[in-house]
Short mmCIF file of C-alpha atoms and ligand atoms in Angstrom, two decimals:
data_model
loop_
_atom_site.label_atom_id
_atom_site.label_comp_id
_atom_site.label_asym_id
_atom_site.label_seq_id
_atom_site.Cartn_x
_atom_site.Cartn_y
_atom_site.Cartn_z
CA MET A 6 -65.99 -92.98 175.45
CA LYS A 7 -66.15 -94.77 172.11
CA ASN A 8 -67.99 -92.97 169.34
CA TYR A 9 -70.70 -94.72 167.33
CA LYS A 10 -72.08 -93.68 163.99
CA LEU A 11 -75.83 -93.61 164.14
CA ASN A 12 -77.20 -96.58 162.16
CA SER A 13 -79.19 -99.77 162.77
CA THR A 14 -76.11 -101.89 163.49
CA ASN A 15 -74.92 -99.61 166.26
CA LEU A 16 -78.32 -99.13 167.90
CA SER A 17 -77.70 -101.56 170.74
CA HIS A 18 -74.55 -99.67 171.80
CA ILE A 19 -76.30 -96.35 171.40
CA SER A 20 -79.23 -97.55 173.53
CA GLU A 21 -76.90 -97.51 176.55
CA ARG A 22 -76.62 -93.74 176.15
CA VAL A 23 -79.93 -92.39 174.83
CA SER A 24 -83.34 -93.92 174.29
CA VAL A 25 -83.79 -95.70 170.95
CA PRO A 26 -86.80 -97.29 169.20
CA LYS A 27 -87.89 -100.40 171.10
CA TYR A 28 -90.01 -101.66 168.22
CA ASN A 29 -88.93 -103.90 165.35
CA ARG A 30 -88.49 -101.47 162.48
CA SER A 31 -88.04 -104.20 159.90
CA LYS A 32 -91.57 -105.48 160.61
CA LEU A 33 -93.28 -102.16 159.89
CA LYS A 34 -95.43 -101.63 156.84
CA THR A 35 -95.19 -98.24 155.19
CA GLY A 36 -98.60 -96.66 155.69
CA ILE A 37 -97.50 -93.04 155.28
CA VAL A 38 -95.53 -91.30 152.56
CA HIS A 39 -94.24 -87.96 153.76
CA VAL A 40 -92.97 -85.31 151.34
CA GLY A 41 -90.45 -82.81 152.76
CA ILE A 42 -88.26 -84.46 155.38
CA GLY A 43 -86.87 -81.28 156.91
CA GLY A 44 -86.38 -80.57 160.60
CA PHE A 45 -90.02 -79.77 161.28
CA HIS A 46 -91.38 -83.09 160.05
CA ARG A 47 -88.73 -84.95 162.01
CA ALA A 48 -89.51 -83.01 165.22
CA HIS A 49 -93.26 -83.35 164.80
CA GLU A 50 -95.12 -86.00 162.79
CA ALA A 51 -92.20 -88.46 162.74
CA PHE A 52 -91.80 -87.94 166.50
CA TYR A 53 -95.51 -88.51 167.26
CA THR A 54 -95.46 -91.59 165.03
CA ASP A 55 -92.33 -92.93 166.73
CA GLN A 56 -94.08 -92.59 170.08
CA LEU A 57 -97.04 -94.49 168.73
CA LEU A 58 -94.88 -97.27 167.30
CA GLN A 59 -93.44 -97.96 170.75
CA ASP A 60 -96.63 -100.00 171.13
CA GLU A 61 -95.52 -103.07 169.19
CA SER A 62 -99.04 -103.97 168.18
CA VAL A 63 -98.98 -100.95 165.87
CA THR A 64 -97.28 -102.11 162.66
CA ASP A 65 -99.07 -100.32 159.82
CA TRP A 66 -97.65 -96.84 160.09
CA GLY A 67 -94.01 -96.71 159.11
CA ILE A 68 -93.09 -93.57 157.15
CA CYS A 69 -91.43 -93.32 153.75
CA GLY A 70 -89.70 -89.92 153.62
CA VAL A 71 -89.53 -88.28 150.19
CA ALA A 72 -87.00 -85.59 149.40
CA LEU A 73 -88.62 -83.66 146.56
CA LEU A 74 -86.15 -80.99 145.55
CA ASP A 75 -82.63 -81.12 144.15
CA PHE A 76 -81.22 -79.37 147.18
CA ASP A 77 -82.69 -82.04 149.47
CA THR A 78 -79.92 -84.41 148.42
CA LYS A 79 -78.05 -83.87 151.72
CA ILE A 80 -80.92 -84.96 153.95
CA TYR A 81 -81.62 -87.92 151.67
CA ASN A 82 -78.00 -89.08 151.79
CA THR A 83 -77.88 -88.64 155.55
CA LEU A 84 -81.01 -90.70 156.12
CA LYS A 85 -79.69 -93.36 153.74
CA GLU A 86 -76.35 -93.55 155.59
CA GLN A 87 -78.13 -93.71 158.94
CA ASP A 88 -80.87 -96.20 157.96
CA GLY A 89 -83.48 -93.47 158.43
CA LEU A 90 -82.44 -92.92 162.06
CA TYR A 91 -81.75 -89.54 163.61
CA THR A 92 -81.50 -88.02 167.06
CA LEU A 93 -84.17 -85.63 168.28
CA ILE A 94 -82.70 -83.20 170.80
CA VAL A 95 -85.31 -81.41 172.87
CA LYS A 96 -83.86 -78.25 174.38
CA GLU A 97 -85.69 -77.93 177.67
CA LEU A 98 -86.41 -74.56 179.33
CA ASP A 99 -83.89 -75.31 182.09
CA GLY A 100 -81.08 -75.76 179.57
CA THR A 101 -80.87 -79.54 179.67
CA HIS A 102 -81.18 -81.67 176.55
CA THR A 103 -83.50 -84.66 176.25
CA ARG A 104 -82.27 -86.88 173.45
CA GLN A 105 -83.86 -89.78 171.72
CA VAL A 106 -83.29 -91.68 168.51
CA ILE A 107 -86.36 -91.69 166.27
CA GLY A 108 -87.07 -94.72 164.09
CA SER A 109 -90.39 -94.07 162.38
CA ILE A 110 -88.85 -93.18 159.00
CA VAL A 111 -88.23 -96.63 157.59
CA GLU A 112 -87.84 -95.80 153.90
CA TYR A 113 -86.55 -92.74 152.06
CA LEU A 114 -86.61 -91.76 148.42
CA PHE A 115 -84.95 -88.98 146.47
CA ALA A 116 -87.53 -87.83 143.92
CA PRO A 117 -85.18 -86.14 141.40
CA GLU A 118 -83.31 -89.45 140.99
CA ALA A 119 -86.21 -91.87 141.19
CA PRO A 120 -89.49 -90.20 140.23
CA ILE A 121 -91.23 -93.43 139.24
CA LYS A 122 -90.35 -95.04 142.56
CA VAL A 123 -91.94 -92.09 144.36
CA ILE A 124 -95.08 -92.29 142.22
CA GLU A 125 -95.32 -96.07 142.76
CA LYS A 126 -94.82 -95.67 146.50
CA MET A 127 -97.56 -93.05 146.71
CA ALA A 128 -99.82 -95.42 144.78
CA SER A 129 -98.96 -98.47 146.88
CA PRO A 130 -102.03 -100.17 148.43
CA GLU A 131 -100.26 -100.23 151.82
CA VAL A 132 -100.02 -96.43 151.84
CA LYS A 133 -103.11 -94.82 153.34
CA ILE A 134 -101.87 -91.29 153.96
CA ILE A 135 -99.61 -88.89 152.07
CA THR A 136 -98.48 -86.08 154.38
CA LEU A 137 -96.82 -82.87 153.25
CA THR A 138 -94.46 -80.24 154.58
CA ILE A 139 -93.73 -78.42 151.37
CA THR A 140 -93.66 -74.90 152.91
CA GLU A 141 -96.13 -72.07 152.58
CA GLY A 142 -94.84 -71.24 149.08
CA GLY A 143 -95.09 -74.87 147.93
CA TYR A 144 -98.82 -74.71 147.23
CA ASN A 145 -98.27 -72.58 144.15
CA TYR A 146 -100.98 -70.15 145.15
CA ASN A 147 -100.85 -66.63 143.81
CA GLU A 148 -102.06 -64.03 146.30
CA ALA A 149 -102.69 -61.47 143.54
CA THR A 150 -104.93 -63.66 141.41
CA LYS A 151 -106.09 -65.85 144.34
CA LYS A 152 -105.52 -68.77 142.00
CA PHE A 153 -103.17 -71.64 141.21
CA ASP A 154 -100.16 -70.30 139.30
CA PHE A 155 -100.00 -72.07 135.95
CA ASP A 156 -97.25 -69.69 134.83
CA ASN A 157 -94.77 -71.37 137.16
CA PRO A 158 -92.25 -73.04 134.77
CA LEU A 159 -92.09 -76.11 137.01
CA ILE A 160 -95.83 -76.57 136.65
CA GLN A 161 -95.49 -76.22 132.88
CA HIS A 162 -92.76 -78.85 133.03
CA ASP A 163 -95.00 -81.25 134.96
CA LEU A 164 -97.83 -80.85 132.49
CA THR A 165 -95.59 -82.06 129.68
CA HIS A 166 -93.49 -84.60 131.67
CA PRO A 167 -96.01 -86.52 133.80
CA ASN A 168 -93.58 -89.33 134.62
CA SER A 169 -90.70 -87.15 135.74
CA PRO A 170 -92.46 -84.37 137.60
CA LYS A 171 -90.80 -81.70 139.68
CA THR A 172 -93.66 -80.45 141.82
CA ILE A 173 -95.88 -82.11 144.36
CA PHE A 174 -98.83 -81.59 142.01
CA GLY A 175 -97.24 -83.65 139.27
CA TYR A 176 -96.42 -86.46 141.70
CA LEU A 177 -99.81 -86.60 143.36
CA THR A 178 -101.62 -86.54 140.02
CA GLN A 179 -99.67 -89.49 138.63
CA ALA A 180 -99.97 -91.48 141.85
CA LEU A 181 -103.71 -90.92 142.13
CA LYS A 182 -104.11 -91.78 138.45
CA LEU A 183 -102.37 -95.12 139.06
CA ARG A 184 -104.63 -95.80 142.04
CA LYS A 185 -107.68 -95.13 139.92
CA ASP A 186 -106.49 -97.10 136.86
CA ARG A 187 -105.55 -100.08 139.02
CA GLY A 188 -108.88 -100.08 140.82
CA LEU A 189 -107.19 -99.36 144.16
CA LYS A 190 -108.55 -97.40 147.05
CA GLY A 191 -107.97 -93.69 147.50
CA CYS A 192 -105.96 -92.16 150.32
CA THR A 193 -105.73 -89.14 152.58
CA ILE A 194 -103.59 -86.16 151.63
CA GLN A 195 -102.70 -84.32 154.80
CA SER A 196 -100.98 -80.97 154.76
CA CYS A 197 -98.73 -80.17 157.72
CA ASP A 198 -97.87 -76.66 156.54
CA ASN A 199 -98.63 -73.35 158.22
CA ILE A 200 -101.56 -72.26 156.09
CA GLN A 201 -105.08 -71.38 157.15
CA GLY A 202 -107.24 -74.26 155.96
CA ASN A 203 -104.17 -76.17 154.80
CA GLY A 204 -106.26 -79.19 153.79
CA HIS A 205 -108.64 -77.01 151.79
CA MET A 206 -105.70 -75.30 150.16
CA ALA A 207 -104.07 -78.63 149.24
CA LYS A 208 -107.35 -79.87 147.77
CA ARG A 209 -108.13 -76.72 145.84
CA MET A 210 -104.66 -76.39 144.35
CA LEU A 211 -104.42 -80.08 143.45
CA LEU A 212 -107.85 -80.16 141.82
CA THR A 213 -107.03 -77.06 139.79
CA TYR A 214 -103.87 -78.70 138.50
CA VAL A 215 -105.65 -82.01 137.84
CA SER A 216 -108.47 -80.33 135.95
CA THR A 217 -105.89 -79.35 133.35
CA ALA A 218 -103.44 -82.26 133.62
CA ALA A 219 -105.89 -85.15 133.90
CA PRO A 220 -109.50 -83.91 133.84
CA ASP A 221 -110.91 -87.46 134.06
CA LEU A 222 -109.39 -87.81 137.50
CA VAL A 223 -111.19 -84.93 139.18
CA GLU A 224 -114.33 -86.82 140.08
CA TRP A 225 -112.41 -89.83 141.37
CA ILE A 226 -110.36 -87.56 143.67
CA GLU A 227 -113.51 -85.89 144.95
CA SER A 228 -114.87 -89.24 146.07
CA HIS A 229 -111.71 -91.19 147.01
CA VAL A 230 -109.34 -88.70 148.61
CA SER A 231 -109.76 -86.71 151.81
CA PHE A 232 -107.84 -83.59 152.81
CA PRO A 233 -108.06 -82.94 156.56
CA ASN A 234 -107.06 -79.53 157.86
CA ALA A 235 -104.54 -79.44 160.69
CA MET A 236 -102.73 -77.07 162.98
CA VAL A 237 -99.12 -78.09 163.54
CA ASP A 238 -96.77 -76.61 166.10
CA ARG A 239 -93.27 -77.13 167.40
CA ILE A 240 -90.48 -74.59 167.12
CA THR A 241 -87.65 -76.29 165.28
CA PRO A 242 -84.59 -74.13 164.65
CA ALA A 243 -82.05 -75.10 162.01
CA THR A 244 -79.51 -77.59 163.36
CA SER A 245 -76.13 -75.93 163.90
CA GLU A 246 -72.65 -77.40 163.71
CA ALA A 247 -72.44 -76.79 167.48
CA ASP A 248 -75.48 -79.06 168.00
CA ILE A 249 -73.79 -81.87 166.06
CA ILE A 250 -70.54 -81.46 168.01
CA ASN A 251 -72.31 -81.22 171.36
CA LEU A 252 -74.20 -84.46 170.69
CA ARG A 253 -71.00 -86.24 169.73
CA GLU A 254 -69.02 -84.94 172.69
CA THR A 255 -71.65 -85.63 175.31
CA THR A 256 -72.99 -88.98 174.06
CA GLY A 257 -70.47 -90.31 171.54
CA ILE A 258 -73.23 -90.45 168.90
CA GLU A 259 -72.09 -89.42 165.47
CA ASP A 260 -75.24 -88.13 163.83
CA ALA A 261 -74.70 -86.06 160.69
CA TRP A 262 -78.06 -84.34 161.03
CA PRO A 263 -79.80 -84.43 164.40
CA VAL A 264 -82.90 -82.30 164.86
CA VAL A 265 -83.23 -79.75 167.67
CA CYS A 266 -86.55 -78.45 168.95
CA GLU A 267 -88.45 -76.96 171.88
CA PRO A 268 -90.31 -79.11 174.42
CA PHE A 269 -93.75 -77.74 173.44
CA LYS A 270 -95.64 -79.54 170.71
CA GLN A 271 -99.19 -79.43 169.44
CA TRP A 272 -101.05 -81.11 166.60
CA VAL A 273 -104.77 -80.47 166.15
CA ILE A 274 -106.24 -82.46 163.29
CA GLU A 275 -109.61 -82.66 161.61
CA ASP A 276 -110.73 -86.28 161.79
CA ASP A 277 -111.23 -86.91 158.09
CA PHE A 278 -109.08 -89.86 157.02
CA ILE A 279 -110.80 -91.74 154.24
CA GLU A 280 -108.74 -94.94 154.53
CA GLY A 281 -108.00 -94.91 158.26
CA ARG A 282 -105.26 -93.33 160.34
CA PRO A 283 -102.80 -93.94 163.17
CA ALA A 284 -104.18 -93.42 166.69
CA TRP A 285 -102.03 -90.31 167.09
CA GLU A 286 -104.40 -89.16 169.85
CA THR A 287 -102.87 -91.82 172.11
CA VAL A 288 -99.59 -89.89 171.97
CA GLY A 289 -100.97 -86.38 172.40
CA ALA A 290 -102.46 -85.23 169.08
CA GLN A 291 -105.97 -83.73 169.27
CA PHE A 292 -108.67 -84.76 166.82
CA VAL A 293 -111.46 -82.20 166.46
CA ASN A 294 -114.29 -81.44 164.07
CA ASN A 295 -113.22 -77.91 163.34
CA VAL A 296 -109.55 -76.95 163.27
CA GLU A 297 -110.06 -73.44 161.92
CA PRO A 298 -109.95 -71.52 165.23
CA TYR A 299 -106.76 -73.32 166.28
CA GLU A 300 -105.10 -72.66 162.96
CA LYS A 301 -106.07 -69.02 163.01
CA MET A 302 -104.81 -68.51 166.54
CA LYS A 303 -101.50 -70.22 165.86
CA LEU A 304 -100.81 -68.53 162.53
CA SER A 305 -101.74 -65.05 163.65
CA LEU A 306 -100.09 -65.17 167.06
CA LEU A 307 -97.18 -67.60 166.96
CA ASN A 308 -96.13 -67.40 163.33
CA ALA A 309 -96.93 -63.70 162.98
CA GLY A 310 -95.24 -63.09 166.34
CA HIS A 311 -92.18 -64.81 164.95
CA SER A 312 -92.20 -62.59 161.87
CA VAL A 313 -92.61 -59.46 164.02
CA LEU A 314 -89.64 -60.46 166.18
CA GLY A 315 -87.64 -61.66 163.21
CA ILE A 316 -88.02 -58.55 161.07
CA LEU A 317 -87.58 -56.01 163.87
CA GLY A 318 -84.84 -58.14 165.43
CA ALA A 319 -82.95 -58.38 162.15
CA LEU A 320 -82.89 -54.59 161.73
CA LEU A 321 -81.76 -54.23 165.33
CA GLY A 322 -78.84 -56.53 164.59
CA TYR A 323 -79.94 -59.55 166.63
CA ASP A 324 -79.23 -63.12 165.56
CA THR A 325 -81.81 -65.05 167.53
CA ILE A 326 -85.49 -64.75 168.48
CA ASP A 327 -84.82 -64.88 172.23
CA GLU A 328 -82.57 -61.80 171.92
CA ALA A 329 -85.37 -59.91 170.18
CA VAL A 330 -88.15 -60.87 172.59
CA ASN A 331 -85.95 -60.24 175.61
CA ASN A 332 -85.58 -56.60 174.53
CA PRO A 333 -88.34 -55.09 176.73
CA ASN A 334 -89.38 -52.52 174.12
CA VAL A 335 -89.74 -55.09 171.38
CA ARG A 336 -91.53 -57.38 173.80
CA SER A 337 -94.12 -54.73 174.72
CA PHE A 338 -94.58 -53.93 171.05
CA LEU A 339 -95.27 -57.59 170.35
CA ASN A 340 -97.62 -57.80 173.31
CA SER A 341 -99.65 -54.86 172.15
CA TYR A 342 -99.66 -56.15 168.57
CA MET A 343 -101.15 -59.40 169.86
CA ASP A 344 -103.63 -57.75 172.23
CA VAL A 345 -104.77 -54.75 170.22
CA GLU A 346 -104.57 -55.90 166.61
CA VAL A 347 -104.74 -59.71 166.56
CA SER A 348 -106.88 -60.91 169.47
CA PRO A 349 -110.04 -58.93 168.54
CA VAL A 350 -110.21 -60.56 165.09
CA LEU A 351 -109.64 -64.15 166.17
CA GLY A 352 -113.33 -64.83 166.60
CA ASP A 353 -114.70 -67.52 168.84
CA LEU A 354 -111.99 -69.69 170.39
CA GLU A 355 -114.18 -71.91 172.46
CA GLY A 356 -112.30 -73.76 175.15
CA ILE A 357 -109.02 -71.91 174.61
CA ASP A 358 -107.57 -69.59 177.21
CA LEU A 359 -106.17 -66.91 174.93
CA SER A 360 -104.29 -64.97 177.61
CA ASP A 361 -102.60 -68.14 178.69
CA TYR A 362 -101.73 -69.00 175.08
CA LYS A 363 -100.12 -65.56 174.56
CA ARG A 364 -98.22 -65.86 177.82
CA SER A 365 -96.89 -69.26 176.84
CA LEU A 366 -95.80 -67.89 173.46
CA LEU A 367 -93.63 -65.25 175.10
CA GLU A 368 -92.06 -67.95 177.23
CA ARG A 369 -91.42 -70.14 174.20
CA PHE A 370 -89.96 -67.27 172.16
CA GLY A 371 -87.78 -66.32 175.11
CA ASN A 372 -86.26 -69.79 175.61
CA ILE A 373 -82.57 -68.85 175.53
CA ASN A 374 -81.54 -72.43 174.92
CA ILE A 375 -83.39 -72.73 171.64
CA LYS A 376 -81.52 -69.94 169.87
CA ASP A 377 -83.97 -69.96 166.98
CA GLN A 378 -82.29 -68.14 164.12
CA ILE A 379 -83.69 -64.82 162.95
CA ASP A 380 -82.42 -65.79 159.49
CA ARG A 381 -84.67 -68.84 159.55
CA ILE A 382 -87.69 -66.82 160.63
CA CYS A 383 -87.16 -64.10 158.02
CA SER A 384 -86.55 -66.59 155.22
CA GLU A 385 -89.36 -66.73 152.67
CA SER A 386 -91.15 -63.78 154.26
CA SER A 387 -92.84 -63.10 150.94
CA ALA A 388 -94.75 -66.37 151.36
CA LYS A 389 -95.23 -66.02 155.13
CA ILE A 390 -96.48 -62.45 155.49
CA PRO A 391 -99.63 -62.97 153.37
CA ILE A 392 -100.54 -65.95 155.58
CA PHE A 393 -99.35 -64.83 158.99
CA ILE A 394 -99.96 -61.06 159.07
CA LEU A 395 -102.17 -59.84 156.26
CA PRO A 396 -105.36 -61.71 157.21
CA THR A 397 -105.30 -59.80 160.51
CA VAL A 398 -104.75 -56.51 158.69
CA ASN A 399 -107.57 -57.19 156.24
CA ALA A 400 -109.95 -58.18 159.02
CA GLN A 401 -109.12 -55.01 160.96
CA LEU A 402 -109.46 -52.82 157.88
CA THR A 403 -112.99 -53.99 157.19
CA GLU A 404 -113.94 -52.67 160.63
CA ASN A 405 -111.77 -49.56 160.60
CA GLY A 406 -109.80 -51.22 163.39
CA PRO A 407 -106.17 -50.71 164.48
CA ILE A 408 -103.42 -51.66 161.98
CA LYS A 409 -100.60 -49.35 163.09
CA ARG A 410 -98.30 -52.06 164.41
CA ALA A 411 -98.80 -54.38 161.45
CA ALA A 412 -98.13 -51.46 159.09
CA PHE A 413 -94.98 -50.76 161.09
CA VAL A 414 -93.78 -54.37 160.64
CA ILE A 415 -94.45 -54.23 156.88
CA ALA A 416 -92.50 -50.96 156.68
CA ALA A 417 -89.68 -52.61 158.63
CA TRP A 418 -89.75 -55.51 156.16
CA ALA A 419 -89.43 -53.07 153.26
CA ILE A 420 -86.36 -51.57 154.94
CA TYR A 421 -85.00 -55.02 155.86
CA SER A 422 -85.29 -55.87 152.15
CA LEU A 423 -82.63 -53.26 151.39
CA GLY A 424 -80.26 -55.90 152.74
CA LYS A 425 -78.59 -54.19 155.72
CA ASP A 426 -79.35 -53.94 159.42
CA GLU A 427 -79.25 -50.64 161.32
CA LYS A 428 -75.59 -51.14 162.09
CA GLY A 429 -74.78 -51.58 158.41
CA HIS A 430 -74.20 -55.35 158.55
CA VAL A 431 -75.32 -57.31 155.52
CA LEU A 432 -78.46 -59.39 156.09
CA ASN A 433 -78.67 -62.95 154.84
CA ILE A 434 -81.92 -62.75 152.87
CA LYS A 435 -83.36 -66.02 151.57
CA ASP A 436 -86.55 -65.62 149.62
CA ALA A 437 -87.88 -67.10 146.39
CA MET A 438 -88.92 -63.56 145.42
CA ALA A 439 -85.70 -61.92 146.62
CA SER A 440 -84.79 -60.11 143.40
CA LEU A 441 -88.19 -58.50 142.84
CA ILE A 442 -88.45 -57.57 146.50
CA SER A 443 -85.00 -56.03 146.57
CA GLU A 444 -85.77 -54.03 143.42
CA LYS A 445 -89.00 -52.68 144.93
CA ALA A 446 -87.29 -52.01 148.24
CA LYS A 447 -84.76 -49.76 146.50
CA VAL A 448 -87.44 -47.72 144.78
CA ALA A 449 -89.30 -47.51 148.08
CA VAL A 450 -86.54 -45.42 149.63
CA GLU A 451 -87.82 -42.46 147.56
CA ASN A 452 -91.42 -43.54 147.42
CA PRO A 453 -92.29 -46.04 150.19
CA LYS A 454 -95.65 -46.95 148.70
CA THR A 455 -94.07 -48.73 145.71
CA PHE A 456 -93.16 -51.64 147.96
CA LEU A 457 -96.85 -52.34 148.49
CA GLU A 458 -97.22 -52.77 144.73
CA ILE A 459 -95.93 -56.34 144.96
CA GLU A 460 -99.39 -57.72 144.35
CA SER A 461 -98.49 -61.37 144.71
CA VAL A 462 -97.66 -60.56 148.33
CA PHE A 463 -99.94 -57.67 149.27
CA GLY A 464 -102.94 -58.21 146.99
CA LYS A 465 -104.92 -54.96 146.84
CA LEU A 466 -103.59 -53.50 150.07
CA LYS A 467 -102.00 -50.58 148.20
CA ASN A 468 -105.51 -49.29 147.54
CA ASP A 469 -106.34 -48.91 151.20
CA SER A 470 -105.54 -45.32 152.11
CA SER A 471 -105.48 -45.78 155.87
CA PHE A 472 -103.04 -48.67 155.61
CA VAL A 473 -100.86 -46.82 153.10
CA GLU A 474 -100.78 -43.79 155.36
CA ALA A 475 -99.80 -45.78 158.48
CA TYR A 476 -97.21 -47.73 156.53
CA THR A 477 -95.68 -44.63 154.92
CA GLN A 478 -95.47 -42.84 158.25
CA ALA A 479 -93.86 -45.89 159.86
CA TYR A 480 -91.39 -46.17 156.98
CA LYS A 481 -90.27 -42.57 157.43
CA ASN A 482 -90.08 -42.90 161.20
CA ILE A 483 -87.92 -46.00 161.03
CA MET A 484 -85.62 -44.35 158.48
CA ASP A 485 -85.32 -41.24 160.68
CA GLN A 486 -85.13 -42.71 164.15
CA GLY A 487 -84.45 -46.44 163.89
CA VAL A 488 -86.67 -49.29 165.05
CA GLU A 489 -86.14 -49.07 168.79
CA LYS A 490 -87.10 -45.41 169.22
CA CYS A 491 -90.18 -46.00 167.09
CA VAL A 492 -91.38 -48.98 169.09
CA ILE A 493 -90.84 -47.02 172.31
CA ALA A 494 -93.06 -44.26 170.91
CA ILE A 495 -95.74 -46.72 169.81
CA ASN A 496 -95.66 -48.40 173.24
CA ARG A 497 -95.94 -45.00 174.95
CA ASN A 498 -98.94 -44.05 172.84
CA GLN A 499 -100.50 -47.36 173.78
CA GLU A 500 -100.10 -46.54 177.48
CA ASN A 501 -101.74 -43.19 176.80
CA ASN A 502 -104.47 -45.04 174.98
CA ASN A 503 -103.97 -43.71 171.51
C1 CS2 B 25 -91.84 -70.00 161.97
C2 CS2 B 25 -92.31 -71.44 162.01
O1 CS2 B 25 -90.90 -70.32 159.84
C3 CS2 B 25 -91.42 -69.52 160.60
O2 CS2 B 25 -91.56 -68.34 160.33
O3 CS2 B 25 -92.80 -69.16 162.50
O4 CS2 B 25 -91.38 -72.30 161.44
C4 CS2 B 25 -92.60 -71.86 163.46
O5 CS2 B 25 -91.42 -72.00 164.20
C5 CS2 B 25 -93.37 -73.15 163.49
O6 CS2 B 25 -94.55 -73.01 162.76
C6 CS2 B 25 -93.68 -73.54 164.94
O7 CS2 B 25 -94.69 -74.45 164.98
#
């Protein structure tokens, strides 16, 4: 079998082996600028859009992918080499792989090298939507102050260098300013990050920045830009070298960065697009008036479930999420966390079968073909925990409800942050706050409560005596007996109803 590098020229050969875009990519207008072209975007929005573009009458919604950060140079170079094409490999539950080449990303820009081009593209009249996957931490929100963090040096940089910004806020401000000054229309800014009320968050943070950087623009944004909320879902592990080799050996496609994901996908979007939108509903997205219940359910069950499995699994020495969830003790712990602590505070989920949703989560987590990395799940926990786990804790605390399992997971995270698993192997911790967390984790060995003093993560939780007590007890128990014995005890107490 002859090998072919993935690019436009080789597409006709490649089409004999896997499905490729049937539409004429060169005829597409760029209607969407997307910032953050990581695996998730390419498995989700770019996939949905590719499906939509298969209908050749749809020509307005090509995507321009923007790599924002210095370390995004690899994905930018790969997309450039491959004319924006990449292979999406869906790892089915039965172990087979469904592969398809995605063509919806028709332009790509590397912001650190060409900031003005990015600003101009965002301001282009053809562009109606700017979508974002900039991660939970990317919104520059400080949990302690509940405000936009002006102390961030990158934000300070953007305030003084408006034409060579480094953060999304600097870029959006300049682009929107150009739109206003040129008398152009506004656009939609659509967050695709895992944050409750992600559209509200994007709006609030941007307007706070703009009120300092360009106060005259605030009113124009209020009336010309919309910020729909959305719930996004598709488990997308990091691509491994083995995935790249397997694709080459089984299909002859040389793709430097394919994307692997699960079969499940969901996108629930608030229908608030000020300058129009693609008919994503024709390819499976759901448009609703109120996304909040969907977001809440997904963040506090799926994402929190991931963090529970990731943190406990890491201490137990596992590498992948399926290993953790297939440990029956960890699985029952997760089940009771979801049933006892999360479900009661989810509120009204009209039309959703919650038991079915939880069952499907366990199946998705347990997919042994996905091999979702525990390292990926535990990365940036300092930004994830306040969004995934703490809202549940805070809701329970206001009603004197159960928080034992969440406190246990936080205690496990404090111990995880010491950098070793229970077998003494070094953990690969990736976190923007790693040094502060590690420092606090060390002090916590003598005095567990100090870990809860990281206010930008935990807010005022350290002042809640019942949480502190449950957390401290859990910390000691894990140190004395290890994670597995503790979860067995918690599960046993659950059976005995206490
Ligand atoms: C994960 C998410 O990063 C994480 O902690 O929970 O990336 C998760 O896989 C996606 O949100 C699934 O939609």
